[in-house]
Coordinates of C-alpha atoms and ligand atoms in Angstrom, one line a residue:
X247 CA 0.0 0.0 0.0
X248 CA 1.2 3.5 -0.8
X249 CA 2.0 5.9 2.0
X250 CA 0.5 9.3 1.9
X251 CA 0.2 12.3 4.2
X252 CA -3.6 12.3 3.9
X253 CA -3.7 8.7 5.1
X254 CA -1.7 9.6 8.2
X255 CA -3.7 12.8 9.0
X256 CA -6.5 13.3 11.4
X257 CA -9.2 15.7 10.1
X258 CA -11.2 18.1 12.2
X259 CA -14.5 19.4 10.7
X260 CA -15.5 23.0 11.4
X261 CA -19.1 24.2 11.0
X262 CA -18.2 27.9 11.1
X263 CA -21.6 29.3 12.0
X264 CA -21.4 27.5 15.3
X265 CA -17.7 27.5 16.1
X266 CA -16.8 30.8 17.6
X267 CA -18.2 34.3 17.3
X268 CA -15.6 37.0 17.5
X269 CA -17.7 40.1 17.1
X270 CA -20.9 39.5 19.1
X271 CA -23.4 39.2 16.3
X272 CA -24.3 35.7 17.4
X273 CA -22.8 34.0 14.3
X274 CA -19.5 32.1 14.3
X275 CA -16.9 33.7 11.9
X276 CA -13.4 33.4 10.4
X277 CA -11.7 35.6 13.0
X278 CA -13.3 33.4 15.6
X279 CA -11.6 30.4 14.1
X280 CA -8.3 32.2 14.0
X281 CA -8.6 32.9 17.7
X282 CA -9.1 29.2 18.4
X283 CA -6.4 27.8 16.2
X284 CA -4.1 27.2 19.2
X285 CA -6.8 25.0 20.7
X286 CA -6.8 22.8 17.6
X287 CA -3.0 22.7 17.6
X288 CA -3.2 21.5 21.2
X289 CA -5.6 18.8 20.2
X290 CA -3.1 17.7 17.6
X291 CA -5.2 17.5 14.4
X292 CA -3.5 17.9 11.0
X293 CA -6.2 19.1 8.7
X294 CA -9.3 21.2 9.0
X295 CA -12.3 20.6 6.7
X296 CA -14.1 23.9 6.7
X297 CA -17.8 23.8 5.8
X298 CA -18.9 26.4 3.2
X299 CA -17.9 30.0 3.9
X300 CA -18.7 31.4 0.5
X301 CA -21.2 34.2 -0.3
X302 CA -24.7 32.7 0.4
X303 CA -28.2 33.8 1.3
X304 CA -28.0 30.9 3.8
X305 CA -31.2 29.0 2.9
X306 CA -29.1 25.9 3.7
X307 CA -26.4 27.5 5.8
X308 CA -23.9 28.0 3.1
X309 CA -24.7 25.0 1.0
X310 CA -26.5 27.4 -1.3
X311 CA -23.7 29.5 -2.9
X312 CA -24.3 32.8 -4.7
X313 CA -20.6 33.5 -5.3
X314 CA -17.9 30.8 -5.2
X315 CA -15.0 33.3 -5.1
X316 CA -15.9 35.4 -2.2
X317 CA -16.7 35.1 1.6
X318 CA -20.1 35.3 3.2
X319 CA -20.6 38.7 4.9
X320 CA -21.4 37.2 8.3
X321 CA -18.1 35.2 8.3
X322 CA -15.8 38.0 7.2
X323 CA -13.8 39.0 4.2
X324 CA -11.4 37.3 1.7
X325 CA -8.6 39.1 3.6
X326 CA -9.8 37.3 6.8
X327 CA -9.8 34.0 5.0
X328 CA -6.2 34.6 3.7
X329 CA -5.1 35.3 7.2
X330 CA -6.9 32.2 8.4
X331 CA -5.0 30.1 5.8
X332 CA -1.7 31.7 6.7
X333 CA -2.2 31.2 10.5
X334 CA -3.2 27.6 9.9
X335 CA -0.2 26.8 7.8
X336 CA 2.0 28.6 10.3
X337 CA 0.9 26.0 12.8
X338 CA 1.3 23.1 10.4
X339 CA -2.5 22.7 9.9
X340 CA -3.8 22.1 6.4
X341 CA -7.1 23.5 5.1
X342 CA -9.6 21.5 3.1
X343 CA -12.5 23.6 1.6
X344 CA -16.0 22.5 0.9
X345 CA -16.9 22.3 -2.8
X346 CA -20.6 22.5 -3.5
X347 CA -21.1 22.2 -7.2
X348 CA -24.0 19.9 -7.7
X349 CA -26.1 23.0 -7.2
X350 CA -25.7 26.8 -6.6
X351 CA -27.9 29.3 -5.0
X352 CA -30.8 30.7 -7.0
X353 CA -29.2 34.0 -6.2
X354 CA -26.0 33.1 -8.1
X355 CA -25.5 35.4 -11.1
X356 CA -25.6 32.4 -13.4
X357 CA -29.1 31.4 -12.2
X358 CA -30.4 35.0 -12.2
X359 CA -29.4 35.1 -15.9
X360 CA -30.6 31.6 -16.6
X361 CA -34.2 32.2 -15.5
X362 CA -34.5 35.4 -17.6
X363 CA -35.3 33.8 -20.9
X364 CA -35.1 30.5 -22.8
X365 CA -32.4 31.9 -25.1
X366 CA -30.2 33.4 -22.4
X367 CA -26.6 32.3 -22.7
X368 CA -26.8 30.9 -19.1
X369 CA -30.1 29.0 -19.7
X370 CA -28.3 25.7 -20.1
X371 CA -26.2 26.2 -16.9
X372 CA -29.2 24.7 -15.0
X373 CA -31.7 21.9 -15.7
X374 CA -34.9 23.4 -17.2
X375 CA -37.9 21.4 -18.5
X376 CA -41.4 22.2 -19.6
X377 CA -44.2 20.8 -17.5
X378 CA -46.0 17.5 -18.3
X379 CA -49.8 17.6 -18.4
X380 CA -49.8 20.7 -16.3
X381 CA -47.5 19.2 -13.7
X382 CA -43.9 18.8 -12.9
X383 CA -41.7 17.2 -15.6
X384 CA -41.3 14.0 -13.4
X385 CA -42.2 12.6 -10.0
X386 CA -38.8 13.1 -8.3
X387 CA -38.9 14.1 -4.6
X388 CA -36.5 16.7 -3.2
X389 CA -34.3 15.5 -0.3
X390 CA -35.8 18.1 1.8
X391 CA -39.4 17.4 1.0
X392 CA -41.9 18.1 -1.8
X393 CA -41.2 18.0 -5.5
X394 CA -37.6 18.3 -6.9
X395 CA -39.0 20.8 -9.5
X396 CA -39.9 24.4 -9.1
X397 CA -42.1 26.3 -11.6
X398 CA -40.7 29.6 -12.7
X399 CA -43.3 32.1 -14.1
X400 CA -40.9 34.2 -16.2
X401 CA -40.4 31.5 -18.8
X402 CA -43.1 29.1 -17.9
X403 CA -40.8 26.2 -17.2
X404 CA -39.6 24.2 -14.2
X405 CA -36.0 23.9 -12.9
X406 CA -34.6 20.9 -11.0
X407 CA -33.5 21.2 -7.4
X408 CA -32.6 17.9 -5.6
X409 CA -32.3 20.0 -2.4
X410 CA -34.3 23.2 -1.5
X411 CA -35.9 25.3 -4.2
X412 CA -33.2 27.9 -3.5
X413 CA -30.6 25.3 -4.6
X414 CA -31.1 24.7 -8.3
X415 CA -29.0 21.9 -9.8
X416 CA -26.2 22.9 -12.1
X417 CA -26.3 21.2 -15.5
X418 CA -23.0 19.2 -15.7
X419 CA -23.9 18.1 -19.3
X420 CA -22.9 21.6 -20.3
X421 CA -19.1 21.8 -20.9
X422 CA -19.2 25.5 -20.1
X423 CA -20.4 24.8 -16.6
X424 CA -17.7 22.3 -16.1
X425 CA -15.0 24.7 -17.3
X426 CA -16.3 27.5 -15.0
X427 CA -16.1 25.1 -12.0
X428 CA -12.6 23.8 -12.8
X429 CA -11.4 27.4 -13.2
X430 CA -12.9 28.3 -9.8
X431 CA -11.4 25.2 -8.2
X432 CA -8.0 26.2 -9.6
X433 CA -8.4 29.7 -8.2
X434 CA -8.7 28.3 -4.7
X435 CA -5.9 25.8 -5.1
X436 CA -3.6 28.5 -6.4
X437 CA -4.3 30.3 -3.1
X438 CA -2.7 27.3 -1.4
X439 CA -5.5 25.3 0.0
X440 CA -4.9 21.6 0.7
X441 CA -8.0 19.9 -0.7
X442 CA -11.7 19.7 -1.2
X443 CA -14.6 17.9 0.5
X444 CA -17.0 17.5 -2.4
X445 CA -20.7 17.8 -1.5
X446 CA -23.0 15.1 -3.0
X447 CA -20.4 14.6 -5.7
X448 CA -22.0 11.3 -6.9
X449 CA -25.1 13.2 -8.0
X450 CA -23.6 15.3 -10.8
X451 CA -24.8 13.1 -13.7
X452 CA -28.5 12.5 -14.2
X453 CA -30.0 9.8 -16.4
X454 CA -30.8 11.3 -19.8
X455 CA -34.4 12.0 -20.3
X456 CA -34.9 12.3 -16.5
X457 CA -37.5 9.5 -16.4
X458 CA -39.9 9.0 -13.5
X459 CA -38.7 7.3 -10.4
X460 CA -40.3 3.9 -9.5
X461 CA -43.3 4.4 -7.3
X462 CA -42.5 2.8 -3.9
X463 CA -44.7 4.8 -1.5
X464 CA -48.1 6.4 -1.6
X465 CA -46.5 9.8 -1.7
X466 CA -46.9 12.1 -4.7
X467 CA -43.2 12.4 -5.1
X468 CA -40.6 9.6 -5.0
X469 CA -36.9 9.2 -4.4
X470 CA -35.2 8.9 -7.7
X471 CA -31.8 8.1 -6.4
X472 CA -30.9 5.5 -9.0
X473 CA -31.6 8.2 -11.6
X474 CA -29.0 10.6 -10.4
X475 CA -26.6 8.8 -8.0
X476 CA -23.7 7.3 -9.9
X477 CA -25.3 8.5 -13.1
X478 CA -23.9 7.4 -16.5
X479 CA -21.4 10.2 -16.9
X480 CA -20.2 10.5 -13.3
X481 CA -16.8 8.9 -13.8
X482 CA -16.3 10.8 -17.0
X483 CA -16.9 14.1 -15.3
X484 CA -14.7 13.2 -12.3
X485 CA -11.9 11.9 -14.6
X486 CA -12.0 15.2 -16.5
X487 CA -11.9 17.1 -13.2
X488 CA -8.9 15.1 -12.2
X489 CA -7.1 15.6 -15.5
X490 CA -7.8 19.4 -15.6
X491 CA -7.3 20.3 -12.0
X492 CA -6.8 17.7 -9.2
X493 CA -3.9 15.8 -10.7
X494 CA -1.7 19.0 -10.6
X495 CA -1.8 19.3 -6.8
X496 CA -0.9 17.1 -3.9
X497 CA -4.2 17.4 -2.1
X498 CA -6.8 15.6 0.0
X499 CA -10.0 15.0 -1.8
X500 CA -13.0 13.4 -0.2
X501 CA -16.3 12.9 -2.0
X502 CA -19.5 13.0 0.0
X503 CA -21.3 10.1 -1.7
X504 CA -24.7 9.0 -0.2
X505 CA -25.7 5.4 -1.0
X506 CA -22.2 4.6 -2.2
X507 CA -21.2 0.9 -2.2
X508 CA -17.7 -0.6 -1.6
X509 CA -17.6 -1.4 -5.4
X510 CA -18.2 2.3 -6.2
X511 CA -15.6 3.4 -3.7
X512 CA -13.0 1.0 -5.1
X513 CA -13.5 2.7 -8.5
X514 CA -13.8 6.3 -7.3
X515 CA -11.0 6.2 -4.7
X516 CA -8.8 3.5 -6.3
X517 CA -5.2 3.4 -5.1
X518 CA -3.9 3.5 -8.6
X519 CA -6.5 4.9 -10.9
X520 CA -8.9 6.7 -8.6
X521 CA -10.2 10.2 -9.2
X522 CA -10.6 11.1 -5.5
X523 CA -8.5 10.1 -2.5
X524 CA -11.5 8.8 -0.5
X525 CA -15.3 9.0 -0.1
X526 CA -17.7 9.3 2.8
X527 CA -19.9 6.2 2.9
X528 CA -23.2 6.3 4.8
X529 CA -24.2 2.7 5.5
X530 CA -23.3 2.8 9.2
X531 CA -25.1 6.1 9.6
X532 CA -28.2 4.6 7.9
X533 CA -28.3 1.8 10.4
X534 CA -30.1 4.1 12.8
X535 CA -30.4 7.5 11.1
X536 CA -33.2 8.4 8.8
X537 CA -31.0 10.0 6.2
X538 CA -33.8 10.2 3.7
X539 CA -36.4 12.9 4.0
X540 CA -39.1 11.0 5.9
X541 CA -39.9 12.0 9.4
X542 CA -40.4 8.4 10.6
X543 CA -39.6 6.2 13.5
X544 CA -36.2 5.8 14.9
X545 CA -34.9 2.4 14.0
X546 CA -33.1 0.2 16.6
X547 CA -29.5 -0.6 16.0
X548 CA -27.7 -3.9 16.6
X549 CA -23.9 -4.1 17.2
X550 CA -23.6 -7.0 14.7
X551 CA -25.1 -4.7 12.1
X552 CA -22.4 -2.1 12.7
X553 CA -19.7 -4.7 12.6
X554 CA -21.1 -6.1 9.3
X555 CA -21.0 -2.7 7.7
X556 CA -17.6 -1.5 9.0
X557 CA -16.0 -4.9 8.3
X558 CA -17.3 -4.9 4.8
X559 CA -15.8 -1.5 4.2
X560 CA -12.5 -2.3 5.9
X561 CA -12.0 -5.6 3.9
X562 CA -13.6 -4.3 0.7
X563 CA -11.2 -1.4 0.3
X564 CA -8.1 -3.2 1.7
X565 CA -5.1 -2.5 -0.5
X566 CA -7.4 -1.1 -3.2
X567 CA -8.8 2.2 -1.9
X568 CA -8.8 4.2 1.3
X569 CA -11.5 4.7 3.9
X570 CA -12.7 7.8 5.6
X571 CA -13.9 7.1 9.1
X572 CA -16.5 9.2 10.9
X573 CA -19.4 8.8 13.3
X574 CA -20.8 12.3 13.0
X575 CA -20.9 15.5 11.0
X576 CA -23.1 18.6 10.6
X577 CA -25.9 16.6 9.0
X578 CA -26.1 13.9 11.7
X579 CA -27.1 13.7 15.4
X580 CA -24.2 13.8 17.8
X581 CA -22.2 10.7 17.7
X582 CA -22.2 10.1 21.5
X583 CA -26.0 10.3 21.5
X584 CA -26.4 8.0 18.5
X585 CA -23.7 5.4 18.9
X586 CA -22.9 5.8 22.6
X587 CA -24.9 6.9 25.6
X588 CA -25.2 10.5 26.4
X589 CA -26.3 10.3 30.0
X590 CA -24.7 8.1 32.7
X591 CA -21.8 6.8 30.5
X592 CA -21.3 9.9 28.3
X593 CA -17.6 10.2 29.1
X594 CA -16.8 6.5 28.8
X595 CA -18.8 6.0 25.6
X596 CA -17.4 9.2 24.0
X597 CA -13.9 7.8 24.6
X598 CA -14.9 4.4 23.3
X599 CA -16.2 6.0 20.1
X600 CA -13.0 8.0 19.8
X601 CA -11.0 4.8 20.1
X602 CA -13.1 3.2 17.5
X603 CA -12.6 5.9 14.8
X604 CA -8.9 6.3 15.4
X605 CA -8.2 2.5 15.4
X606 CA -9.9 1.6 12.2
X607 CA -8.0 1.7 8.9
X608 CA -8.7 5.0 7.2
X609 CA -8.5 8.7 7.8
X610 CA -10.4 9.7 11.0
X611 CA -12.7 12.8 10.8
X612 CA -13.5 14.4 14.1
X613 CA -16.6 16.6 14.1
X614 CA -16.3 19.8 16.2
X615 CA -17.5 19.3 19.7
X616 CA -17.1 15.6 19.7
X617 CA -13.7 16.0 21.3
X618 CA -15.6 17.3 24.4
X619 CA -18.5 14.8 24.1
X620 CA -21.2 17.3 23.1
X621 CA -24.6 15.7 22.9
X622 CA -28.0 16.0 21.1
X623 CA -30.3 18.8 22.2
X624 CA -34.1 18.6 22.7
X625 CA -35.6 22.0 22.1
X626 CA -39.2 22.2 23.3
X627 CA -40.6 24.1 20.4
X628 CA -40.1 23.8 16.6
X629 CA -39.5 27.6 16.8
X630 CA -36.1 26.9 18.2
X631 CA -35.0 24.9 15.2
X632 CA -33.2 26.5 12.3
X633 CA -32.3 23.7 9.8
X634 CA -34.3 24.0 6.6
X635 CA -34.5 20.2 6.3
X636 CA -35.9 19.9 9.8
X637 CA -38.4 22.7 9.3
X638 CA -39.6 21.5 5.9
X639 CA -40.0 17.9 7.1
X640 CA -41.9 19.0 10.2
X641 CA -44.2 21.1 8.1
X642 CA -44.8 18.3 5.7
X643 CA -45.4 15.8 8.5
X644 CA -47.7 17.9 10.7
X645 CA -49.5 20.0 8.1
X646 CA -49.8 17.6 5.2
X647 CA -49.7 14.2 6.7
X648 CA -51.4 14.9 10.0
X649 CA -48.6 13.6 12.2
X650 CA -49.0 14.6 15.8
X651 CA -46.7 17.6 16.5
X652 CA -45.3 16.0 19.7
X653 CA -44.5 12.8 17.8
X654 CA -42.8 14.8 15.1
X655 CA -40.8 16.7 17.7
X656 CA -39.7 13.5 19.2
X657 CA -38.2 12.3 16.0
X658 CA -36.6 15.7 15.5
X659 CA -35.0 15.4 19.0
X660 CA -33.4 12.2 17.9
X661 CA -32.6 13.0 14.3
X662 CA -32.5 16.7 13.5
X663 CA -29.3 18.1 11.9
X664 CA -29.5 20.9 14.4
X665 CA -28.4 18.4 17.1
X666 CA -24.9 18.9 15.7
X667 CA -25.2 22.6 15.0
X668 CA -25.6 24.1 18.5
X669 CA -22.7 26.4 19.4
X670 CA -19.5 25.0 20.6
X671 CA -19.4 25.1 24.4
X672 CA -16.3 27.0 25.2
X673 CA -16.9 27.6 28.9
X674 CA -19.5 27.9 31.6
X675 CA -20.2 31.6 31.1
X676 CA -23.4 32.9 29.5
X677 CA -24.1 31.4 26.0
X678 CA -21.3 28.9 26.7
X679 CA -18.7 31.5 25.8
X680 CA -19.6 31.2 22.1
X681 CA -20.8 34.7 21.7
X682 CA -21.3 38.0 23.6
X683 CA -24.6 38.5 21.8
X684 CA -27.6 36.2 21.1
X685 CA -26.6 33.0 19.3
X686 CA -28.3 32.3 15.9
X687 CA -29.4 29.0 17.4
X688 CA -29.7 28.3 21.2
X689 CA -26.8 26.7 23.1
X690 CA -27.3 23.3 24.5
X691 CA -28.4 23.8 28.2
X692 CA -25.8 21.3 29.3
X693 CA -22.9 23.7 28.6
X694 CA -22.2 24.3 32.3
X695 CA -21.0 20.8 32.7
X696 CA -19.8 20.1 29.1
X697 CA -17.4 22.7 27.8
X698 CA -13.9 23.2 26.5
X699 CA -12.5 25.0 29.5
X700 CA -13.6 22.2 31.9
X701 CA -12.2 19.6 29.4
X702 CA -8.8 21.3 29.2
X703 CA -8.5 21.5 33.0
X704 CA -9.3 17.8 33.6
X705 CA -6.5 15.4 32.6
X706 CA -9.0 12.6 32.4
X707 CA -11.3 14.4 30.0
X708 CA -12.5 13.3 26.6
X709 CA -10.4 16.0 25.1
X710 CA -7.1 14.7 26.6
X711 CA -8.1 11.2 25.5
X712 CA -8.5 12.3 21.9
X713 CA -5.2 14.1 22.1
X714 CA -3.5 10.9 23.2
X715 CA -5.2 8.9 20.4
X716 CA -4.0 11.4 17.8
X717 CA -0.5 11.2 19.2
X718 CA -0.5 7.4 19.2
X719 CA -1.6 7.4 15.6
X720 CA 1.5 9.5 14.7
X721 CA 3.8 7.2 16.6
X722 CA 2.5 3.9 15.4
X723 CA 2.3 3.2 11.7
X724 CA 0.3 0.0 12.5
X725 CA -2.6 2.3 13.5
X726 CA -2.6 3.9 10.1
X727 CA -1.5 1.1 7.8
X728 CA -2.2 -2.1 9.6
X729 CA -4.6 -4.7 8.2
X730 CA -8.0 -5.0 10.0
X731 CA -9.4 -8.3 11.0
X732 CA -12.6 -8.8 13.0
X733 CA -12.7 -11.2 16.0
X734 CA -15.8 -12.3 17.9
X735 CA -18.0 -11.7 14.8
X736 CA -21.4 -12.1 16.4
X737 CA -21.0 -10.8 19.9
X738 CA -23.7 -8.2 20.5
X739 CA -21.8 -6.2 23.2
X740 CA -18.1 -6.4 22.3
X741 CA -16.7 -5.1 19.1
X742 CA -13.1 -6.4 18.8
X743 CA -10.5 -6.5 16.0
X744 CA -6.8 -6.7 15.3
X745 CA -4.6 -4.5 13.3
X746 CA -1.5 -6.1 11.8
X747 CA 1.5 -4.6 10.0
X748 CA 4.5 -6.8 9.4
X749 CA 5.4 -8.0 13.0
X750 CA 3.3 -5.4 14.8
X751 CA -0.1 -6.4 16.0
X752 CA -2.7 -4.5 18.0
X753 CA -5.9 -5.8 19.5
X754 CA -8.7 -3.3 19.9
X755 CA -11.4 -4.2 22.4
X756 CA -14.6 -2.1 22.6
X757 CA -17.5 -2.8 24.9
X758 CA -20.4 -1.1 23.3
X759 CA -22.7 -1.7 26.2
X760 CA -23.5 -0.7 29.8
X761 CA -23.0 -4.3 30.9
X762 CA -19.8 -6.1 32.0
X763 CA -19.3 -8.9 29.5
X764 CA -16.2 -11.2 29.5
X765 CA -13.7 -10.8 26.7
X766 CA -11.8 -13.9 25.6
X767 CA -9.0 -13.4 23.0
X768 CA -9.4 -16.3 20.5
X769 CA -6.7 -19.0 21.0
X770 CA -5.5 -18.7 17.4
X771 CA -4.1 -15.3 18.2
X772 CA -0.8 -16.0 20.0
X773 CA 1.3 -13.6 22.0
X774 CA 3.8 -13.6 24.8
X775 CA 3.1 -10.2 26.2
X776 CA 0.4 -7.6 25.9
X777 CA 1.1 -3.9 26.6
X778 CA -1.9 -1.5 27.1
X779 CA -1.5 1.4 24.7
X780 CA -4.6 3.2 25.7
X781 CA -7.8 2.6 27.6
X782 CA -10.7 4.6 29.0
X783 CA -10.6 3.3 32.6
X784 CA -7.7 3.7 34.9
X785 CA -8.1 0.3 36.6
X786 CA -9.0 -2.9 35.0
X787 CA -10.5 -5.9 36.7
X788 CA -7.9 -8.0 35.0
X789 CA -5.6 -7.7 32.0
X790 CA -5.5 -11.4 31.2
X791 CA -6.7 -11.3 27.6
X792 CA -7.7 -15.0 27.7
X793 CA -10.5 -14.0 30.1
X794 CA -11.1 -10.4 31.3
X795 CA -14.2 -8.6 32.4
X796 CA -14.9 -5.4 30.6
X797 CA -16.5 -2.4 32.4
X798 CA -19.4 -0.4 30.9
X799 CA -18.3 1.1 27.6
X800 CA -14.7 0.1 28.2
X801 CA -12.2 0.5 25.4
X802 CA -8.7 -1.0 25.5
X803 CA -6.0 -1.2 22.9
X804 CA -3.1 -3.6 23.4
X805 CA 0.1 -4.1 21.6
X806 CA 0.8 -7.9 21.4
X807 CA 4.3 -9.3 21.2
Ligands
TEU1290 O1 -25.7 16.6 2.3 C1 -26.1 15.7 1.4 C2 -27.1 14.8 1.8 O2 -27.3 13.7 1.2 C3 -28.0 15.2 2.9 O3 -29.3 15.3 2.4 C4 -28.0 14.2 4.0 O4 -28.5 13.0 3.6 C5 -28.9 14.7 5.1 O5 -28.5 16.0 5.4 C6 -28.9 13.8 6.3 O6 -29.8 14.3 7.3 C7 -24.9 17.6 1.8 C8 -24.5 18.6 2.9 O7 -23.6 17.9 3.8 C9 -25.7 19.1 3.6 O8 -25.4 19.9 4.7 C10 -26.5 19.9 2.6 O9 -27.7 20.4 3.1 C11 -26.7 19.1 1.3 O10 -25.6 18.4 0.8 C12 -27.1 20.0 0.1 O11 -25.9 20.8 -0.2
CA1291 CA1 -19.7 36.9 14.2

């Protein structure tokens, strides 16, 4: 397997709106990030993935871009951004920018032109179609509810928007669109950035003719994912992007690719011929999360299901492509609330999850706030929610489908994207030290207990545990490059695996339960000594790997010799 800096790196994801507000307007900003860089340096991460900071009317918090080559007013100026990049590089931290080019904002100049007339030179920058029998051109459903088509009076046609109606899809069939985007990407790369995270990048190519999606529910609009995910020209577009832009830079590229399979990943992120360095897969998130648009019930999750998915990805990509490893991001509930336990065993389970993502093969992505164990929030009123997806789905459920508001709110508590978007809890002062003003979204009321300042002061904190894991990863190539092998396949409480590189071998033992199961290292794994590299309890009932009782949410990593 080839060595590469982006395989050895740990990435930290910043959602700027909620990171740190430097000027009291209640919105996180670039100068706020600059002020907190020493904190990130202390944590030890290598790369920051910065969610969109471009000019945007913020219908979807920056994922609706009205100018790709300028900074959103609330976040600062291009000069602030230049300073941020310089300050990061000064500290040895790389910067990966978000690239959102499946769609733009309807307030982008291209779209404003495009909607003017059918013969406008920008008309073909977007996907316009006449209606069919007085209705939308097809039955596709938008990810955020309702039809994926919006009627536009000026020219009497509909435009496609897979997300909100303020996010019209760009027409990748048009070579001029592709050229504009490559030029823009090059402009940022020339400024010295270190890579791109590419938003819904497997949705760029739509099936010609845009046929109806198969009807699977009684809803008027249907998910047409097979008609635009991994579309017929996707690899051609990405190969062109690689030839024209990406191949000229030593950068980290990660595709956000909902519904991606290991086969797709082996093609897109292939060691030898791949177009991107890695992709985000969603199978493990879909085990419990409703990542589709439906406000539905919260599905139960079995540990063996998680093992199946992760093991399939670990083995499926082995020596062929590279994994990205994450348990949370700005679109998901908090990882400790979803995969761990955010009440009694919050600290233990957060450390267990940290051990998990750092010990798998692949590049770990830490979502802001996870390093202090931030949790989901349960606002009492829909009025306190800000996420457009949450608000649309609530409206659809309650107003159109007659779902009981309290029931809808319960699902939102478990699944809303706003769970991950409450402000970072910096200290125990008012508004969690995030802002001197009124935050754009309420802080989680648990900030007095859970905050950065408390975490830094406590040597046993989740923060210091992350720091140690990141350090271990730098010191032990086996953690980065070692082969993954699952042990105890069907155990429903313990997730255990080995990592092997030449003569080095680690065994990772994770008790994903509040019980105290016995762990028995299988006899076929021989060793003469076992050294504990890291663990989330200070004392262990016994360290005899041939029979040791694990404590609730206990995590241990041993080096076997
Ligand atoms: O998310 C893409 C995506 O597929 C989401 O619909 C995801 O399934 C959902 O948020 C899970 O709840 C990306 C961005 O990460 C997201 O923030 C944007 O809203 C979306 O694209 C549109 O740009
Ligand atoms: Ca601000």
